[in-house]
Coordinates of C-alpha atoms and ligand atoms in Angstrom, one line a residue:
X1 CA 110.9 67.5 79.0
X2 CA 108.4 68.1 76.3
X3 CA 107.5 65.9 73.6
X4 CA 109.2 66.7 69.7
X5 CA 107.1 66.9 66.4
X6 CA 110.4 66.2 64.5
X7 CA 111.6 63.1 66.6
X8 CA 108.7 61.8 68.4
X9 CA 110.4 59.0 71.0
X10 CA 108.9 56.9 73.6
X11 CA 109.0 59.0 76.9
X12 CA 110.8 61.9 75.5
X13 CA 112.6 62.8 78.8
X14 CA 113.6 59.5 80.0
X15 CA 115.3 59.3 76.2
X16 CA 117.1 62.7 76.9
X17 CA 118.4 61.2 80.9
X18 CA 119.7 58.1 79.4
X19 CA 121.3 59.8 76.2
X20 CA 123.1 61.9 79.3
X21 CA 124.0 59.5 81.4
X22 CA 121.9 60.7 84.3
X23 CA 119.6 57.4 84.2
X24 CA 119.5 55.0 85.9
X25 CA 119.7 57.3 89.4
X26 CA 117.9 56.3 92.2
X27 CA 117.0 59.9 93.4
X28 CA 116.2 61.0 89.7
X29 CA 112.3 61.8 88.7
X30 CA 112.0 61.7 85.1
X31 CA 109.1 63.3 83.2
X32 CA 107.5 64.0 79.6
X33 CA 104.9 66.3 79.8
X34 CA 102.9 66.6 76.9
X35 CA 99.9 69.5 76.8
X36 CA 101.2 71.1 73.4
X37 CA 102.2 74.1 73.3
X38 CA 101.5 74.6 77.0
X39 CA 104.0 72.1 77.8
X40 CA 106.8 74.7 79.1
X41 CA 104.3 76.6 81.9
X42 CA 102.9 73.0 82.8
X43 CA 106.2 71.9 83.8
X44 CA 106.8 74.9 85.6
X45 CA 104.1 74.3 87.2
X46 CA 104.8 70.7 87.9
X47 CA 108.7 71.7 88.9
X48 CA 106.7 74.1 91.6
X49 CA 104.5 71.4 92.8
X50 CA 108.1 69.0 93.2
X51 CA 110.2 71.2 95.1
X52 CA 107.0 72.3 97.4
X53 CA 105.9 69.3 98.3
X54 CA 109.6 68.3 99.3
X55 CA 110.5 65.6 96.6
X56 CA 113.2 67.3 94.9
X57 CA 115.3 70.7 95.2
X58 CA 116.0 70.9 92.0
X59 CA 114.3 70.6 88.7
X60 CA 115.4 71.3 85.1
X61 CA 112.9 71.9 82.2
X62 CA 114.0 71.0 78.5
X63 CA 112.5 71.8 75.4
X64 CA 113.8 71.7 71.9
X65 CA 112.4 70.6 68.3
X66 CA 114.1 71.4 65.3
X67 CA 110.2 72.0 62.7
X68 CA 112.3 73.8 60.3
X69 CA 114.6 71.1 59.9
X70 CA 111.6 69.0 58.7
X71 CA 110.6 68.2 55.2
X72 CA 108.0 71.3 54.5
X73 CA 105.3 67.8 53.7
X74 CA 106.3 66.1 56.4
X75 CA 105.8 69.0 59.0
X76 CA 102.4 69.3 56.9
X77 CA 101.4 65.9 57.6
X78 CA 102.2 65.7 61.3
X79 CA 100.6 68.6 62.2
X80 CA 97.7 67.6 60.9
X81 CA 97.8 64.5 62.0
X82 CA 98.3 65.9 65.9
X83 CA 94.2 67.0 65.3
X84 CA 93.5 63.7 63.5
X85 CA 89.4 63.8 63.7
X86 CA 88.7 67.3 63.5
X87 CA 87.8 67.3 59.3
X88 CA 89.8 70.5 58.9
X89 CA 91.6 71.3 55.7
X90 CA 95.2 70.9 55.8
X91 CA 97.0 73.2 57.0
X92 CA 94.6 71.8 60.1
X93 CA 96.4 73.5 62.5
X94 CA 95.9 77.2 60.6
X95 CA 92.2 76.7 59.9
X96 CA 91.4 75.4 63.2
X97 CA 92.8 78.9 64.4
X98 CA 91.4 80.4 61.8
X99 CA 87.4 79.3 62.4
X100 CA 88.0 80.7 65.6
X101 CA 89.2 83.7 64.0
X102 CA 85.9 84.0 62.1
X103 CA 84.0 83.4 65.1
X104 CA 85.4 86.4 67.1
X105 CA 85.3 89.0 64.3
X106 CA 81.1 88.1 63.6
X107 CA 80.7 87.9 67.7
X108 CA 83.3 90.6 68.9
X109 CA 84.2 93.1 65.9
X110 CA 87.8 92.3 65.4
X111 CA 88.3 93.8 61.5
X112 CA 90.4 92.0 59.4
X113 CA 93.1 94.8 60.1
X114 CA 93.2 94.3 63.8
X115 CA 94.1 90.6 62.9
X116 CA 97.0 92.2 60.7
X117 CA 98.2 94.3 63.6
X118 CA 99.5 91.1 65.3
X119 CA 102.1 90.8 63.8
X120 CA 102.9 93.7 62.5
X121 CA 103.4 95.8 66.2
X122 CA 105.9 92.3 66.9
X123 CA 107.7 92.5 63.6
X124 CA 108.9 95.9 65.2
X125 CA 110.1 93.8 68.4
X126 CA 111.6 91.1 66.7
X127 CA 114.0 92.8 64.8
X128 CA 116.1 94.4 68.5
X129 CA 115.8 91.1 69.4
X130 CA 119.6 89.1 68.3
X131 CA 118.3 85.6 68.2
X132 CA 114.9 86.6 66.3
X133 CA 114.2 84.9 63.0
X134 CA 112.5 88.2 61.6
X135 CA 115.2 90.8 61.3
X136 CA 113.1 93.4 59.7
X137 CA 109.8 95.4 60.9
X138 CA 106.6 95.0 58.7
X139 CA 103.6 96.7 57.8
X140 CA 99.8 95.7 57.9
X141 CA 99.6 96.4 54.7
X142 CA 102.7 93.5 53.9
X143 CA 100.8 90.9 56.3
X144 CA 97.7 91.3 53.8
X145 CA 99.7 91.2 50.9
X146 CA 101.2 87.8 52.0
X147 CA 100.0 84.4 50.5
X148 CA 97.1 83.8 51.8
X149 CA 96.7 80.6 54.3
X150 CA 93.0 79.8 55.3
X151 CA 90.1 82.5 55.1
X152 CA 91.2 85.3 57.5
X153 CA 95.0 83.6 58.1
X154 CA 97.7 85.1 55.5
X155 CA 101.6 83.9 55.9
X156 CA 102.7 86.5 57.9
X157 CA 100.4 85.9 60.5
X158 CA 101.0 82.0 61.5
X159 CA 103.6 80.6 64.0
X160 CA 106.6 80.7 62.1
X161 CA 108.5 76.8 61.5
X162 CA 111.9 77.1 63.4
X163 CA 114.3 75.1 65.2
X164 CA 115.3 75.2 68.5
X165 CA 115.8 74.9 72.5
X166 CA 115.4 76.1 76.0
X167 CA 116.4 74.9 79.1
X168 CA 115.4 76.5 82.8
X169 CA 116.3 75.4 86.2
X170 CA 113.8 75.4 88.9
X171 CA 115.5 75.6 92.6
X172 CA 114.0 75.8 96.1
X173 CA 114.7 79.0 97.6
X174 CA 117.0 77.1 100.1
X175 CA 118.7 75.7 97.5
X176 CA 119.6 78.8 95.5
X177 CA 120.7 80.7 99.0
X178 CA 123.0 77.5 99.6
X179 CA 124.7 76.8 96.4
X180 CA 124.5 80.3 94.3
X181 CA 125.0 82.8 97.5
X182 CA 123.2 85.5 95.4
X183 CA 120.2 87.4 96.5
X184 CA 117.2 86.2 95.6
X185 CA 116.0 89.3 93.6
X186 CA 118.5 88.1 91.5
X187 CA 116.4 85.2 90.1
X188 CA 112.7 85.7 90.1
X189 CA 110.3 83.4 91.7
X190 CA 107.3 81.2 90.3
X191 CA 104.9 82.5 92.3
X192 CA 101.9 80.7 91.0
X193 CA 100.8 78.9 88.0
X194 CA 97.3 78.0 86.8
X195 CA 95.9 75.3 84.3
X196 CA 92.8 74.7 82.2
X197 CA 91.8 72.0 79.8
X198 CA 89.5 72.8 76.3
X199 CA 89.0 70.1 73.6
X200 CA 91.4 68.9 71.4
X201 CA 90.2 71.0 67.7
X202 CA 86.6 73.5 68.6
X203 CA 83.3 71.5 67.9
X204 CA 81.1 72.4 65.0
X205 CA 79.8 75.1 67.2
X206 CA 81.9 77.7 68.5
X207 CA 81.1 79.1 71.9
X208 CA 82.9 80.5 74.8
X209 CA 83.4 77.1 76.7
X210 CA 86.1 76.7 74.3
X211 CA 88.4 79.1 76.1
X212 CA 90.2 78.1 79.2
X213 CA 92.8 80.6 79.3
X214 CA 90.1 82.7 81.7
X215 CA 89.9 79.6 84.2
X216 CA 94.1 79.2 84.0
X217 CA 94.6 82.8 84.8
X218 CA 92.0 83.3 87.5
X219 CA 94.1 80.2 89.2
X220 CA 97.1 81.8 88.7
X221 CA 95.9 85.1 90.2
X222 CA 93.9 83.3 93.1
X223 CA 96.7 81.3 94.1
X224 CA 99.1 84.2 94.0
X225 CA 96.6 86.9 95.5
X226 CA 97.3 89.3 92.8
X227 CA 95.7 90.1 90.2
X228 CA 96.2 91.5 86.1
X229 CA 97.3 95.4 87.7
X230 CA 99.9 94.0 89.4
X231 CA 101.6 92.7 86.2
X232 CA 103.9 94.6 84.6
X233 CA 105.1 92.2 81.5
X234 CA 102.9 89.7 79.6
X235 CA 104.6 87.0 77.7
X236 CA 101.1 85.8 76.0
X237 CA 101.0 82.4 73.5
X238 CA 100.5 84.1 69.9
X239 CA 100.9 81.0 67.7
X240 CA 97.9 83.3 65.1
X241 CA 96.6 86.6 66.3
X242 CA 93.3 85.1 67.1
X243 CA 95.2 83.4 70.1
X244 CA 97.5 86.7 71.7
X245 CA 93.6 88.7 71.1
X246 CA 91.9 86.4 73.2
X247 CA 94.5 86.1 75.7
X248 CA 94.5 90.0 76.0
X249 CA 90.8 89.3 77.1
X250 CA 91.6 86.1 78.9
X251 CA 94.2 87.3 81.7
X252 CA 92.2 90.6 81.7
X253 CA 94.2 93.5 79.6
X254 CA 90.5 94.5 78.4
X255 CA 87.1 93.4 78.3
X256 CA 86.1 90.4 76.5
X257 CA 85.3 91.6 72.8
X258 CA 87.6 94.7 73.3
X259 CA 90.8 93.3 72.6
X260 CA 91.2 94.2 68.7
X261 CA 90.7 97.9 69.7
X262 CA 93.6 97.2 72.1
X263 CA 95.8 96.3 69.9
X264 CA 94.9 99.0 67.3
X265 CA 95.8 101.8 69.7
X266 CA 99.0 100.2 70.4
X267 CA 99.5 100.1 66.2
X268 CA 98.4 103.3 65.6
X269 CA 100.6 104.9 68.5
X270 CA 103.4 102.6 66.9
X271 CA 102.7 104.3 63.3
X272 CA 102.6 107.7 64.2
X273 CA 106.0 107.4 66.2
X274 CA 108.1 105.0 64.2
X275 CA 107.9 102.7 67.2
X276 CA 107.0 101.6 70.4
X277 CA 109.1 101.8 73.9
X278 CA 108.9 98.4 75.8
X279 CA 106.7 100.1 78.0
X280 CA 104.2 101.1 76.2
X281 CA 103.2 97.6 75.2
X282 CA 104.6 95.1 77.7
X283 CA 103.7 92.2 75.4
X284 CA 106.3 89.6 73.7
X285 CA 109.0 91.7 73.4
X286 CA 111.0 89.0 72.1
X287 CA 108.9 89.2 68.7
X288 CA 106.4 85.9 69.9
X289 CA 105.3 83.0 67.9
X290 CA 105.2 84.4 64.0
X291 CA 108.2 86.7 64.2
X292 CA 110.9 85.1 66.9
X293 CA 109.7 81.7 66.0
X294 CA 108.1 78.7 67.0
X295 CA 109.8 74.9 67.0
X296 CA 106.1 73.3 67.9
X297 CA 106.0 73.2 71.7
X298 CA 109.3 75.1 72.6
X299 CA 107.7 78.3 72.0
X300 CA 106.3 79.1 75.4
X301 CA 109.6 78.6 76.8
X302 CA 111.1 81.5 74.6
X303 CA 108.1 83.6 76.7
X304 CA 109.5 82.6 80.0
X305 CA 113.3 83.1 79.1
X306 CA 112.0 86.4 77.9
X307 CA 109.9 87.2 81.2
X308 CA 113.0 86.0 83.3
X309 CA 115.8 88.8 81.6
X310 CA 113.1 91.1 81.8
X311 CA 112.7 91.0 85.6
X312 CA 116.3 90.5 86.5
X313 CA 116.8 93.4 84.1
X314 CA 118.9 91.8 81.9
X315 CA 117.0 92.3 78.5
X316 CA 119.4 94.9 77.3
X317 CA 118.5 98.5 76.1
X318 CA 116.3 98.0 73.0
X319 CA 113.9 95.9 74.8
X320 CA 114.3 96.2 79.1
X321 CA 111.1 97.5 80.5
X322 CA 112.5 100.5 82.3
X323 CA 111.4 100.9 85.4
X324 CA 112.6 97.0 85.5
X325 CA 109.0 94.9 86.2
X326 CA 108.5 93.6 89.4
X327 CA 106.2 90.8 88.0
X328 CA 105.1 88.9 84.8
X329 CA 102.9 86.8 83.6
X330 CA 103.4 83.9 81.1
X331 CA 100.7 82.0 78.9
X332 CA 101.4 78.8 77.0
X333 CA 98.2 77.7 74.9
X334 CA 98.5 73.5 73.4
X335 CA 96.8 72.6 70.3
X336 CA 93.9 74.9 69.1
X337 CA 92.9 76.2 72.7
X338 CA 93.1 72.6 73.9
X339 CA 95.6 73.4 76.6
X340 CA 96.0 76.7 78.8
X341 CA 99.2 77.0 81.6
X342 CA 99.5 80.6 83.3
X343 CA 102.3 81.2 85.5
X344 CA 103.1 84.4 87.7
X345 CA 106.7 85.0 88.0
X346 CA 108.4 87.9 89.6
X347 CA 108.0 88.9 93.3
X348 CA 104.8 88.1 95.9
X349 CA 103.5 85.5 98.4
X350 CA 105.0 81.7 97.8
Ligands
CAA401 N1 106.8 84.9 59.0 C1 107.6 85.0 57.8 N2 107.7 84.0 56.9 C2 106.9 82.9 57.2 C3 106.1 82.7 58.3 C4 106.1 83.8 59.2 N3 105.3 83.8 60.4 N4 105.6 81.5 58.3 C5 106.0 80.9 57.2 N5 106.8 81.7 56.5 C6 107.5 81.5 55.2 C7 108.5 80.3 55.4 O1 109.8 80.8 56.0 C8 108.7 79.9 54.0 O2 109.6 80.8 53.3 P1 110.6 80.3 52.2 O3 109.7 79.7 51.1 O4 111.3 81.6 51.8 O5 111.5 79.3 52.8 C9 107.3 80.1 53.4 O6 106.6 81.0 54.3 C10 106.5 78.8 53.3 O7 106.4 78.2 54.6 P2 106.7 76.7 54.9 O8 108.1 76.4 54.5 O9 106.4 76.4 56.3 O10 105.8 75.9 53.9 P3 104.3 75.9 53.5 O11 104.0 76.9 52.5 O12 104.0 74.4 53.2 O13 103.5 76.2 54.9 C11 102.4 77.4 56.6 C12 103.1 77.5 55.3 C13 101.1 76.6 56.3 C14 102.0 78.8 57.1 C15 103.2 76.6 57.6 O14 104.4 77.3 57.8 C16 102.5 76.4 58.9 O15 101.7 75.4 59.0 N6 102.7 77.2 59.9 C17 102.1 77.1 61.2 C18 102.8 76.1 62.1 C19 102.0 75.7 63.2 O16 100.8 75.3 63.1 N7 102.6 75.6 64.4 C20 101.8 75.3 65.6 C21 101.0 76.4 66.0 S1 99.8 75.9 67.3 C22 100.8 75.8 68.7 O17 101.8 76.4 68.7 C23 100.3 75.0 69.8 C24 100.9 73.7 69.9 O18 100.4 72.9 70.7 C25 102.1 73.3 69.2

């Protein structure tokens, strides 16, 4: 399990087995596992690592926070709190994202508008999506209308306070032939994951060593011996645009520096047509981070619950990639770039 922001508990998961019943059990491993927001692809990572190396068969991955729930101050404080040291302005968390915002816009280009665009192409995917918070699609032009948060953050554009959960179970192959007797096709596998470590808020200076979303991602494509043209769907962490920009970059989409550009094609395309098949932009088609919602480290989850009805074709018509996608790729990002988990799902060598 991952740790909560609304009701922080000793060893979160050992609090969840005994509320169930399931401690004490002496064949049960019991684990919190706390790298933010990258929590979710870390214990995918670590459920891999178990059933590989023989210790278990099974493993089941539980997330769930209930932000929205919280008193507006309270969630304030907290959050804060979780970058105690860094001397940011509260909302920490926003202006954190938000200096590195600034940063890549002098460095790389990104216009204010690209920023915008964020949010704006995933409004449009939000709203086919049942479960998402936003139910309608916005403009840029309503992003930069919205109340503005830190210098080159508005509203619209920050990881949106929800509640809720997500719960995945991780099985050997053996396992799932034995006690499911479906094909295997039917459930896609984890076929690699990758991790990287930055610091906990960005130092005074900004520089590219605060990025290690490149180093989780080459892992994830060494390991698996693939690499960013064999993915066909991309659920990439977008807790402020700076972060889905950079993870464009990061897994390899486009060139370092090129990624506003990206996106602007991708908005532009959208304007001119009303919208945007799944296809054309393989990225978060459940809405990500600002429009489907984000209860503090849950989020990443949402990506992989997303990546799994994609490849098993289950996403329904509005959003299925058609033809269905053999492979994706997930991206869970803890505190401000502090944290970076890529996992490879879908078909290949494991
Ligand atoms: N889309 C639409 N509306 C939004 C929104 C969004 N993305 N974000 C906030 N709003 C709305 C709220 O619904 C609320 O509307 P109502 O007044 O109609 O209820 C209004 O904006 C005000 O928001 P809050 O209630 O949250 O109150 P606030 O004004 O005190 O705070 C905020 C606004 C500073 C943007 C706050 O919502 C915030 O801090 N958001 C970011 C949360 C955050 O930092 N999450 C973690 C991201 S980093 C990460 O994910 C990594 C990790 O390791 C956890």
């Amino acid at each position: 399990a991952v740790p909560s922001l609304s009701n922080p508990t000793f060893m979160q998961a050992h609090q969840l087995a005994t509320r169930m019943g399931l401690l004490p059990h002496k064949r049960m491993i019991v684990r919190t596992i706390d790298t933010g927001g990258a929590g979710p692809i870390t214990s995918l990572g670590t459920a891999r690592n178990m059933i590989l190396s023989g210790w278990t068969d099974t493993v089941a991955v539980v997330a769930s926070d209930a932000v929205l729930s919280m008193d507006r101050e309270a969630f304030r404080a907290r959050a804060d709190e979780s970058v105690r040291g860094s001397g940011l302005p509260s909302p920490a968390i926003p202006h954190g994202y938000d200096r590195v915002a600034q940063w890549h816009m002098r460095r790389h280009g990104v216009t204010r508008e690209q920023l915008a665009m964020v949010p704006a192409i995933f409004s449009h995917f939000a709203a086919r999506h049942p479960d998402a918070m936003c139910r309608r699609p916005f403009g840029v032009d309503e992003v930069l209308a919205s109340p503005r948060v830190a210098p080159v953050t508005n509203v619209l554009e920050c990881a949106r306070r929800a509640d809720g959960a997500a719960a995945l179970v991780v099985a050997s192959s053996s396992h799932f032939r034995r006690h499911f007797g479906k094909p295997l096709e039917l459930c896609p596998a984890i076929v690699s994951t990758g991790e990287a470590s930055g610091p906990l808020y960005p130092p005074a200076e900004i520089d590219e060593d605060l990025f290690s979303c490149e180093r989780a991602a080459r892992i994830a494509f060494e390991t698996a011996q693939l690499s960013v043209r064999d993915i066909d769907f991309f659920a990439l962490y977008d807790c402020f645009p700076i972060c889905f920009l950079r993870a464009l970059e990061a897994v390899g989409c486009c060139p370092v520096g090129d990624a506003g550009e990206f996106v602007e094609r991708a908005w532009r395309k959208l304007s001119a047509h009303g919208a945007l098949a799944p296809a054309e932009f393989p990225f978060n088609l459940h809405g990500g981070l600002a429009c489907f919602g984000a209860p503090w480290e849950v989020p990443a989850m949402y990506g992989v619950l997303e990546a799994v009805a994609q490849l098993t074709g289950r996403a329904g018509p509005d959003r299925q990639i058609a033809p269905k996608p053999r492979r994706a790729l997930v991206y869970g990002n803890g505190g401000i770039f502090s944290a970076s988990a890529v996992a490879v799902l879908g078909d290949g060598v494991y």
